[in-house]
Amino acid sequence: MKLDRREFMVWGVGAAAVAVAGLPTIAMAAGDPTAEDAIKEFTGGAEVKSGRVELDTPEIAENGNTVPVSVSVDSPMTADDHVTDVLILADGNPRPGVATFRFTELSGEAEASTRIRLAKTQNVIAVAKMSDGTFFMDKQPVKVTIGGCGG
Amino acid sequence: MAKSKPRVKVPKKAEAGEIITIKTLISHKMESGQRKNKKTGELIPRKIINHFRAEFNGKLVFETAIEPAVSSNPYISFKMKVPESGEVVFTWTDDDGSKYTTKKKIKVG
């Protein structure tokens, strides 16, 4: 059972990688937002500083279908000073959006992890929105050996 | 498609004010809407879990909007500061509007 599934996965991934290679230009022509657009929309054009946000990604991801990503933001998480949202983007995917985490006072610490799909080698970006309206960003390059299924 | 089955890992006991880690996973194909049917060349329609939410005693702890770039069987972990005994309610929302929920109790002291 297990072997069958693995074989199936390998075939699926290979086919997807071929399919993806031709996609980004088509996606752009269709007017899909870029990572820059997504950041602008999230920040409303405000300045984005570096620091405070730490993005933890593997340097090399053998399988782009499931790449572990962790983000943590240096914040006391009190009522006056906390992180409200963190936007995660992948700038080389057909669509850059990955997820938006919302934290609350009950979070205690602004830290979350998930697993994402990366179509090819690219940057993963995290932008954090603070309760005082400032924004912080971190960017990590991830080398992808086998691209994830179509984004 | 197999039924989406949520799984969560939450400590049963905690100290008041302790920050715990909660891990969640739900079985779901997360069809991205970018893949093509190999025979017909048509795009396979998108069907993903697009939202996840965790509440403790009715108050929001953590929520996330999810895009197709999140892997199949989406895994999400996050932190929670436990103020008192209570129950965490987890809700996943599917593109077709279905909601999957599960609950876990935490005891303080």
mmCIF file of C-alpha atoms in Angstrom:
data_model
loop_
_atom_site.group_PDB
_atom_site.id
_atom_site.type_symbol
_atom_site.label_atom_id
_atom_site.label_comp_id
_atom_site.label_asym_id
_atom_site.label_seq_id
_atom_site.Cartn_x
_atom_site.Cartn_y
_atom_site.Cartn_z
ATOM 1 C CA MET A 1 0.000 0.000 0.000
ATOM 2 C CA LYS A 2 2.653 2.438 1.077
ATOM 3 C CA LEU A 3 4.914 1.764 -1.873
ATOM 4 C CA ASP A 4 2.067 2.273 -4.304
ATOM 5 C CA ARG A 5 1.314 5.610 -2.820
ATOM 6 C CA ARG A 6 4.928 6.704 -3.014
ATOM 7 C CA GLU A 7 5.180 5.741 -6.607
ATOM 8 C CA PHE A 8 2.016 7.624 -7.313
ATOM 9 C CA MET A 9 3.380 10.708 -5.561
ATOM 10 C CA VAL A 10 6.614 10.662 -7.572
ATOM 11 C CA TRP A 11 4.729 10.493 -10.835
ATOM 12 C CA GLY A 12 2.307 13.206 -9.787
ATOM 13 C CA VAL A 13 5.078 15.546 -8.714
ATOM 14 C CA GLY A 14 7.099 15.062 -11.891
ATOM 15 C CA ALA A 15 4.142 15.812 -14.110
ATOM 16 C CA ALA A 16 3.251 18.857 -12.051
ATOM 17 C CA ALA A 17 6.792 20.230 -12.257
ATOM 18 C CA VAL A 18 6.605 20.099 -16.046
ATOM 19 C CA ALA A 19 3.191 21.720 -16.033
ATOM 20 C CA VAL A 20 4.313 24.492 -13.696
ATOM 21 C CA ALA A 21 7.324 25.511 -15.764
ATOM 22 C CA GLY A 22 5.108 27.245 -18.311
ATOM 23 C CA LEU A 23 2.696 28.779 -15.852
ATOM 24 C CA PRO A 24 4.136 31.948 -14.275
ATOM 25 C CA THR A 25 4.113 34.032 -17.457
ATOM 26 C CA ILE A 26 0.549 33.015 -18.191
ATOM 27 C CA ALA A 27 -0.452 33.866 -14.635
ATOM 28 C CA MET A 28 1.117 37.310 -14.888
ATOM 29 C CA ALA A 29 -0.516 38.019 -18.208
ATOM 30 C CA ALA A 30 -3.849 37.266 -16.582
ATOM 31 C CA GLY A 31 -3.147 40.042 -14.092
ATOM 32 C CA ASP A 32 -2.582 37.930 -11.001
ATOM 33 C CA PRO A 33 -1.110 39.908 -8.116
ATOM 34 C CA THR A 34 2.628 39.692 -7.498
ATOM 35 C CA ALA A 35 4.180 39.312 -4.039
ATOM 36 C CA GLU A 36 4.871 43.064 -4.068
ATOM 37 C CA ASP A 37 1.216 43.799 -4.773
ATOM 38 C CA ALA A 38 0.186 41.479 -1.963
ATOM 39 C CA ILE A 39 2.508 43.232 0.497
ATOM 40 C CA LYS A 40 1.206 46.655 -0.578
ATOM 41 C CA GLU A 41 -2.351 45.527 -0.089
ATOM 42 C CA PHE A 42 -1.523 44.146 3.351
ATOM 43 C CA THR A 43 0.371 47.223 4.558
ATOM 44 C CA GLY A 44 -1.676 49.867 2.776
ATOM 45 C CA GLY A 45 1.601 51.284 1.429
ATOM 46 C CA ALA A 46 3.198 51.746 4.865
ATOM 47 C CA GLU A 47 6.962 51.337 5.279
ATOM 48 C CA VAL A 48 8.090 47.780 6.008
ATOM 49 C CA LYS A 49 11.145 47.457 8.265
ATOM 50 C CA SER A 50 13.355 44.444 8.661
ATOM 51 C CA GLY A 51 13.850 42.711 12.006
ATOM 52 C CA ARG A 52 11.603 41.320 14.762
ATOM 53 C CA VAL A 53 10.174 38.704 12.381
ATOM 54 C CA GLU A 54 12.002 35.410 12.122
ATOM 55 C CA LEU A 55 11.132 33.015 9.371
ATOM 56 C CA ASP A 56 12.396 29.456 9.705
ATOM 57 C CA THR A 57 12.528 27.516 6.438
ATOM 58 C CA PRO A 58 14.777 24.746 5.131
ATOM 59 C CA GLU A 59 17.661 25.909 2.916
ATOM 60 C CA ILE A 60 16.914 23.126 0.479
ATOM 61 C CA ALA A 61 13.518 21.496 0.085
ATOM 62 C CA GLU A 62 13.690 18.192 -1.745
ATOM 63 C CA ASN A 63 9.945 18.019 -2.106
ATOM 64 C CA GLY A 64 8.211 21.286 -2.973
ATOM 65 C CA ASN A 65 4.870 19.741 -2.101
ATOM 66 C CA THR A 66 5.392 20.043 1.588
ATOM 67 C CA VAL A 67 7.926 22.542 2.878
ATOM 68 C CA PRO A 68 7.847 23.252 6.621
ATOM 69 C CA VAL A 69 7.659 26.954 7.447
ATOM 70 C CA SER A 70 7.717 28.504 10.914
ATOM 71 C CA VAL A 71 7.382 32.145 11.755
ATOM 72 C CA SER A 72 7.910 33.875 15.059
ATOM 73 C CA VAL A 73 7.705 37.550 15.898
ATOM 74 C CA ASP A 74 9.515 39.234 18.754
ATOM 75 C CA SER A 75 6.664 40.847 20.691
ATOM 76 C CA PRO A 76 5.504 40.956 24.330
ATOM 77 C CA MET A 77 1.942 40.139 23.130
ATOM 78 C CA THR A 78 0.284 42.446 25.668
ATOM 79 C CA ALA A 79 -2.907 44.427 25.103
ATOM 80 C CA ASP A 80 -0.871 47.547 24.168
ATOM 81 C CA ASP A 81 1.858 45.894 22.163
ATOM 82 C CA HIS A 82 1.162 42.798 20.117
ATOM 83 C CA VAL A 83 1.283 41.283 16.673
ATOM 84 C CA THR A 84 -2.087 41.252 14.956
ATOM 85 C CA ASP A 85 -1.453 39.501 11.636
ATOM 86 C CA VAL A 86 1.367 37.807 9.782
ATOM 87 C CA LEU A 87 1.172 37.436 6.021
ATOM 88 C CA ILE A 88 3.109 34.558 4.437
ATOM 89 C CA LEU A 89 4.015 34.792 0.740
ATOM 90 C CA ALA A 90 5.947 32.715 -1.771
ATOM 91 C CA ASP A 91 7.164 35.058 -4.509
ATOM 92 C CA GLY A 92 7.814 32.390 -7.174
ATOM 93 C CA ASN A 93 4.488 30.541 -7.012
ATOM 94 C CA PRO A 94 1.812 31.106 -9.667
ATOM 95 C CA ARG A 95 -0.087 32.885 -6.906
ATOM 96 C CA PRO A 96 2.075 34.354 -4.146
ATOM 97 C CA GLY A 97 -0.445 34.113 -1.274
ATOM 98 C CA VAL A 98 0.148 31.311 1.217
ATOM 99 C CA ALA A 99 -1.598 32.148 4.478
ATOM 100 C CA THR A 100 -2.409 34.944 6.904
ATOM 101 C CA PHE A 101 -2.052 34.141 10.592
ATOM 102 C CA ARG A 102 -4.033 36.169 13.111
ATOM 103 C CA PHE A 103 -2.779 36.286 16.680
ATOM 104 C CA THR A 104 -4.582 37.440 19.800
ATOM 105 C CA GLU A 105 -3.792 38.143 23.442
ATOM 106 C CA LEU A 106 -4.526 34.492 24.146
ATOM 107 C CA SER A 107 -1.694 33.524 21.802
ATOM 108 C CA GLY A 108 0.894 34.380 24.447
ATOM 109 C CA GLU A 109 3.627 34.191 21.818
ATOM 110 C CA ALA A 110 3.386 35.145 18.146
ATOM 111 C CA GLU A 111 4.598 31.873 16.716
ATOM 112 C CA ALA A 112 3.042 29.507 14.175
ATOM 113 C CA SER A 113 4.048 26.776 11.747
ATOM 114 C CA THR A 114 2.574 25.139 8.701
ATOM 115 C CA ARG A 115 3.635 23.219 5.604
ATOM 116 C CA ILE A 116 3.479 24.834 2.182
ATOM 117 C CA ARG A 117 3.838 24.133 -1.532
ATOM 118 C CA LEU A 118 6.616 25.755 -3.508
ATOM 119 C CA ALA A 119 6.525 25.513 -7.297
ATOM 120 C CA LYS A 120 10.252 26.231 -7.723
ATOM 121 C CA THR A 121 13.278 27.752 -6.014
ATOM 122 C CA GLN A 122 12.173 31.102 -4.596
ATOM 123 C CA ASN A 123 11.827 33.351 -1.558
ATOM 124 C CA VAL A 124 9.391 32.825 1.270
ATOM 125 C CA ILE A 125 8.343 36.133 2.811
ATOM 126 C CA ALA A 126 6.695 36.924 6.144
ATOM 127 C CA VAL A 127 5.265 40.369 6.888
ATOM 128 C CA ALA A 128 4.062 41.096 10.423
ATOM 129 C CA LYS A 129 1.568 43.783 11.332
ATOM 130 C CA MET A 130 2.000 45.230 14.823
ATOM 131 C CA SER A 131 -0.765 46.707 16.957
ATOM 132 C CA ASP A 132 0.841 50.180 16.607
ATOM 133 C CA GLY A 133 0.491 50.022 12.822
ATOM 134 C CA THR A 134 4.153 49.300 12.000
ATOM 135 C CA PHE A 135 5.234 46.445 9.726
ATOM 136 C CA PHE A 136 8.227 44.131 9.835
ATOM 137 C CA MET A 137 9.460 41.625 7.292
ATOM 138 C CA ASP A 138 11.723 38.637 6.858
ATOM 139 C CA LYS A 139 12.632 36.872 3.636
ATOM 140 C CA GLN A 140 14.265 33.449 3.237
ATOM 141 C CA PRO A 141 15.364 31.780 0.006
ATOM 142 C CA VAL A 142 14.390 28.130 -0.380
ATOM 143 C CA LYS A 143 15.962 25.874 -3.002
ATOM 144 C CA VAL A 144 13.395 23.464 -4.364
ATOM 145 C CA THR A 145 14.539 20.221 -5.981
ATOM 146 C CA ILE A 146 11.118 18.943 -7.103
ATOM 147 C CA GLY A 147 8.411 21.568 -7.516
ATOM 148 C CA GLY A 148 5.120 21.353 -5.644
ATOM 149 C CA CYS A 149 1.918 20.574 -7.491
ATOM 150 C CA GLY A 150 1.000 23.783 -9.217
ATOM 151 C CA GLY A 151 1.374 26.244 -6.417
ATOM 152 C CA MET B 1 -12.718 11.666 -1.436
ATOM 153 C CA ALA B 2 -12.020 10.442 2.041
ATOM 154 C CA LYS B 3 -13.835 12.274 4.789
ATOM 155 C CA SER B 4 -11.797 15.104 6.296
ATOM 156 C CA LYS B 5 -10.686 13.999 9.707
ATOM 157 C CA PRO B 6 -9.279 16.615 12.080
ATOM 158 C CA ARG B 7 -6.559 15.697 14.551
ATOM 159 C CA VAL B 8 -5.290 17.957 17.304
ATOM 160 C CA LYS B 9 -2.644 17.669 19.968
ATOM 161 C CA VAL B 10 -3.286 19.716 23.091
ATOM 162 C CA PRO B 11 -1.812 19.126 26.561
ATOM 163 C CA LYS B 12 -4.525 17.919 28.981
ATOM 164 C CA LYS B 13 -3.111 19.910 31.895
ATOM 165 C CA ALA B 14 -1.369 23.271 32.170
ATOM 166 C CA GLU B 15 -0.360 25.827 34.783
ATOM 167 C CA ALA B 16 -2.290 29.096 34.819
ATOM 168 C CA GLY B 17 -0.553 31.507 32.455
ATOM 169 C CA GLU B 18 1.527 28.767 30.848
ATOM 170 C CA ILE B 19 2.145 29.047 27.114
ATOM 171 C CA ILE B 20 1.370 25.749 25.403
ATOM 172 C CA THR B 21 1.897 24.554 21.845
ATOM 173 C CA ILE B 22 -1.120 23.265 19.957
ATOM 174 C CA LYS B 23 -0.655 21.130 16.850
ATOM 175 C CA THR B 24 -3.415 20.486 14.349
ATOM 176 C CA LEU B 25 -3.788 18.462 11.193
ATOM 177 C CA ILE B 26 -6.763 17.739 8.995
ATOM 178 C CA SER B 27 -6.868 15.209 6.174
ATOM 179 C CA HIS B 28 -7.797 17.099 3.023
ATOM 180 C CA LYS B 29 -6.644 16.952 -0.565
ATOM 181 C CA MET B 30 -6.255 20.752 -0.913
ATOM 182 C CA GLU B 31 -6.873 20.786 -4.662
ATOM 183 C CA SER B 32 -5.049 23.961 -5.675
ATOM 184 C CA GLY B 33 -7.033 24.881 -8.783
ATOM 185 C CA GLN B 34 -3.737 25.063 -10.713
ATOM 186 C CA ARG B 35 -3.522 21.423 -11.762
ATOM 187 C CA LYS B 36 -4.815 20.244 -15.093
ATOM 188 C CA ASN B 37 -6.629 17.049 -15.928
ATOM 189 C CA LYS B 38 -4.009 15.157 -17.934
ATOM 190 C CA LYS B 39 -6.542 13.756 -20.427
ATOM 191 C CA THR B 40 -8.734 16.759 -21.145
ATOM 192 C CA GLY B 41 -6.283 19.563 -20.314
ATOM 193 C CA GLU B 42 -8.956 21.277 -18.260
ATOM 194 C CA LEU B 43 -8.155 22.852 -14.915
ATOM 195 C CA ILE B 44 -9.268 20.815 -11.944
ATOM 196 C CA PRO B 45 -11.462 23.143 -9.871
ATOM 197 C CA ARG B 46 -10.020 24.467 -6.639
ATOM 198 C CA LYS B 47 -11.220 22.857 -3.415
ATOM 199 C CA ILE B 48 -9.298 23.645 -0.283
ATOM 200 C CA ILE B 49 -9.695 24.337 3.403
ATOM 201 C CA ASN B 50 -9.669 28.131 3.267
ATOM 202 C CA HIS B 51 -9.934 29.024 6.932
ATOM 203 C CA PHE B 52 -8.934 27.699 10.333
ATOM 204 C CA ARG B 53 -9.957 29.051 13.697
ATOM 205 C CA ALA B 54 -9.283 28.148 17.337
ATOM 206 C CA GLU B 55 -11.365 29.511 20.212
ATOM 207 C CA PHE B 56 -10.914 29.075 23.946
ATOM 208 C CA ASN B 57 -14.044 29.449 26.081
ATOM 209 C CA GLY B 58 -15.618 31.450 23.252
ATOM 210 C CA LYS B 59 -12.645 33.814 22.764
ATOM 211 C CA LEU B 60 -10.529 33.766 19.625
ATOM 212 C CA VAL B 61 -7.026 32.355 20.165
ATOM 213 C CA PHE B 62 -5.701 32.032 16.631
ATOM 214 C CA GLU B 63 -7.081 32.035 13.136
ATOM 215 C CA THR B 64 -5.636 31.836 9.681
ATOM 216 C CA ALA B 65 -6.784 32.425 6.131
ATOM 217 C CA ILE B 66 -5.404 29.657 3.941
ATOM 218 C CA GLU B 67 -4.474 29.856 0.252
ATOM 219 C CA PRO B 68 -3.954 26.945 -2.168
ATOM 220 C CA ALA B 69 -0.195 27.106 -1.480
ATOM 221 C CA VAL B 70 -0.709 25.295 1.823
ATOM 222 C CA SER B 71 0.106 21.586 1.465
ATOM 223 C CA SER B 72 -2.452 18.810 1.373
ATOM 224 C CA ASN B 73 -3.473 17.559 4.812
ATOM 225 C CA PRO B 74 -2.834 21.062 6.185
ATOM 226 C CA TYR B 75 -0.766 21.130 9.349
ATOM 227 C CA ILE B 76 -0.917 24.184 11.577
ATOM 228 C CA SER B 77 0.676 24.682 14.943
ATOM 229 C CA PHE B 78 0.480 27.725 17.176
ATOM 230 C CA LYS B 79 0.837 28.869 20.796
ATOM 231 C CA MET B 80 -1.731 29.574 23.431
ATOM 232 C CA LYS B 81 -1.504 31.185 26.847
ATOM 233 C CA VAL B 82 -3.814 29.254 29.169
ATOM 234 C CA PRO B 83 -5.668 31.613 31.540
ATOM 235 C CA GLU B 84 -7.979 29.055 33.178
ATOM 236 C CA SER B 85 -9.533 25.628 32.689
ATOM 237 C CA GLY B 86 -11.686 25.369 29.623
ATOM 238 C CA GLU B 87 -12.212 24.012 26.182
ATOM 239 C CA VAL B 88 -10.544 24.775 22.863
ATOM 240 C CA VAL B 89 -12.821 24.547 19.830
ATOM 241 C CA PHE B 90 -11.156 24.071 16.431
ATOM 242 C CA THR B 91 -13.007 24.838 13.194
ATOM 243 C CA TRP B 92 -11.844 24.248 9.623
ATOM 244 C CA THR B 93 -13.881 25.722 6.748
ATOM 245 C CA ASP B 94 -13.951 24.078 3.326
ATOM 246 C CA ASP B 95 -14.411 25.894 -0.016
ATOM 247 C CA ASP B 96 -17.778 24.141 -0.358
ATOM 248 C CA GLY B 97 -18.898 25.699 2.924
ATOM 249 C CA SER B 98 -18.625 22.579 5.075
ATOM 250 C CA LYS B 99 -17.163 23.031 8.506
ATOM 251 C CA TYR B 100 -15.172 20.439 10.414
ATOM 252 C CA THR B 101 -14.855 20.889 14.150
ATOM 253 C CA THR B 102 -13.238 19.197 17.079
ATOM 254 C CA LYS B 103 -12.857 20.101 20.760
ATOM 255 C CA LYS B 104 -10.264 19.542 23.484
ATOM 256 C CA LYS B 105 -10.421 20.273 27.207
ATOM 257 C CA ILE B 106 -7.548 21.789 29.164
ATOM 258 C CA LYS B 107 -7.383 21.593 32.945
ATOM 259 C CA VAL B 108 -5.483 24.187 34.948
ATOM 260 C CA GLY B 109 -3.807 23.221 38.235
#
